[in-house]
Tab-separated table of C-alpha atoms in Angstrom:
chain	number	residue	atom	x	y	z
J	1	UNK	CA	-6.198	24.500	19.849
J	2	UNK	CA	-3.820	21.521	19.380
J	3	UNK	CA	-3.221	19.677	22.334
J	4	UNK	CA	-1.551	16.102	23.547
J	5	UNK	CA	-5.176	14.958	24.102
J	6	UNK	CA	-6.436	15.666	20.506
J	7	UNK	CA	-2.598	14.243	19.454
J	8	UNK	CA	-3.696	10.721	21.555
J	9	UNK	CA	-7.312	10.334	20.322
J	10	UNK	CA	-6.546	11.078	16.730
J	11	UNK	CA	-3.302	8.468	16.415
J	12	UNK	CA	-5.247	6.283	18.767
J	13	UNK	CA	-7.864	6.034	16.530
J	14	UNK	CA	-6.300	5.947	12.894
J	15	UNK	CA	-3.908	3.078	14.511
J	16	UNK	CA	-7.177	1.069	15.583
J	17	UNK	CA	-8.914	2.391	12.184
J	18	UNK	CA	-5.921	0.878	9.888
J	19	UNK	CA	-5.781	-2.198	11.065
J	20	UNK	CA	-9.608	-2.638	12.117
J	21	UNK	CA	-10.903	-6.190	10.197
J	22	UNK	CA	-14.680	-6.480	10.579
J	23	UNK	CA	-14.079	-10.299	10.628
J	24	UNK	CA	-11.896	-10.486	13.547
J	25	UNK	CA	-12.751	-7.551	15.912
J	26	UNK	CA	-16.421	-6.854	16.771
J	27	UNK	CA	-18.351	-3.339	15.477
J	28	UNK	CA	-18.903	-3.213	19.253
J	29	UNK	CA	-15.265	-2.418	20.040
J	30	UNK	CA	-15.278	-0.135	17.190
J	31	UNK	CA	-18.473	1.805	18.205
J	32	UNK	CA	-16.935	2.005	22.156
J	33	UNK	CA	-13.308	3.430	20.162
J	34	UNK	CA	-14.929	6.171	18.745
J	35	UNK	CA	-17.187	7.345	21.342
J	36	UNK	CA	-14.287	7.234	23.706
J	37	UNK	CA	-12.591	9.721	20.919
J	38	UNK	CA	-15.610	11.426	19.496
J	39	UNK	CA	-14.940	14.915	21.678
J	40	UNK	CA	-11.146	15.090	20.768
J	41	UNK	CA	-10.731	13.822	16.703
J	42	UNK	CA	-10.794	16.798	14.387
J	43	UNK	CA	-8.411	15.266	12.064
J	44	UNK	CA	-7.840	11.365	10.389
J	45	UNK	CA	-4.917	10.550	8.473
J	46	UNK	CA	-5.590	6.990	7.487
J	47	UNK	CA	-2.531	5.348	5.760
J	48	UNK	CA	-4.559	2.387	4.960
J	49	UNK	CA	-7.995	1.683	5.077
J	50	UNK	CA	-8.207	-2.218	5.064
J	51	UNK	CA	-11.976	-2.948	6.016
J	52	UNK	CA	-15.402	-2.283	3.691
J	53	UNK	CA	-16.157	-0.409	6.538
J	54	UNK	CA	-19.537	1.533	5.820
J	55	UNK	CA	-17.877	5.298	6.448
J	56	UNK	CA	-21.214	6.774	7.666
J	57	UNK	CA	-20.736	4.885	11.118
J	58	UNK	CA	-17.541	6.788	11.181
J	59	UNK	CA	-18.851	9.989	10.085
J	60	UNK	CA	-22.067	9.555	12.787
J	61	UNK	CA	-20.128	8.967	15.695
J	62	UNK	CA	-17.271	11.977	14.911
J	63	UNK	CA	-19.627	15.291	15.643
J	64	UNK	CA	-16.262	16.951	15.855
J	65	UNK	CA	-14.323	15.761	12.354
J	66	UNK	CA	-13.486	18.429	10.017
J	67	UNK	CA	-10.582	16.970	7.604
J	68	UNK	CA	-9.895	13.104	6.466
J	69	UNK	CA	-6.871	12.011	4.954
J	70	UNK	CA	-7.483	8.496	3.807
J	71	UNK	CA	-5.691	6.278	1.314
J	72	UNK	CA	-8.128	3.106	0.899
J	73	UNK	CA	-5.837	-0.385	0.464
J	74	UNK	CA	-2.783	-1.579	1.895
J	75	UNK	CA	0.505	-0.556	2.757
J	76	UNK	CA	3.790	-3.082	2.337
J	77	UNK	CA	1.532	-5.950	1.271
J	78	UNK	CA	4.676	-8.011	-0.297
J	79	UNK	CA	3.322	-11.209	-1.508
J	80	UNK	CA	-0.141	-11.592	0.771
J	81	UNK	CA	-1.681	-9.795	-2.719
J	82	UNK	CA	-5.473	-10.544	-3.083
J	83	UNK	CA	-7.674	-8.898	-5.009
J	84	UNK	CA	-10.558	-8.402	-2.545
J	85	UNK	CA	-8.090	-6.595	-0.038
J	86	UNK	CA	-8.703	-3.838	-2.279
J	87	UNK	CA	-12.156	-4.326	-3.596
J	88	UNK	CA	-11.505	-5.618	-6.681
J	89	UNK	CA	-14.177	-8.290	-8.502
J	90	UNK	CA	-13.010	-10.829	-10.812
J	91	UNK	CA	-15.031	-10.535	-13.780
């Protein structure tokens, strides 16, 4: 059943999980998030996926994780546009 527990891990962790960049915050801190969330996550509703995260690390560490929700780029980017935000090669 739903509780305020699963409610907390699963925001807690798609907040951390949206604006997670490899470059600045350490896979370490990552790794501790989600096996501090591991037992309560059942659900991820990523609004933006920023990172070229490798998603079996994610998948690996969330036994529990039955439905993902994930739109992979960025929200209100304005005029910080690059193309390698969203994994784009210039050819």
């Amino acid at each position: 059943g739903s509780s305020w527990k699963r409610l907390f891990f699963e925001r807690n962790l798609a907040d951390f999980l949206e604006d997670f960049d490899p470059v600045k915050t350490d896979t370490e801190v990552l790794m501790q998030t989600l096996a501090i969330s591991k037992d309560y996550c059942f659900s991820l509703r990523l609004k933006q996926f920023l990172s070229h995260l490798d998603m079996e690390m994610i998948f690996q560490n969330l036994p529990t994780l039955c439905n993902l929700d994930m739109t992979y780029g960025v929200k209100q980017i304005g005029m910080e546009y690059e193309r390698s935000l969203f994994g784009m090669k210039l050819n």
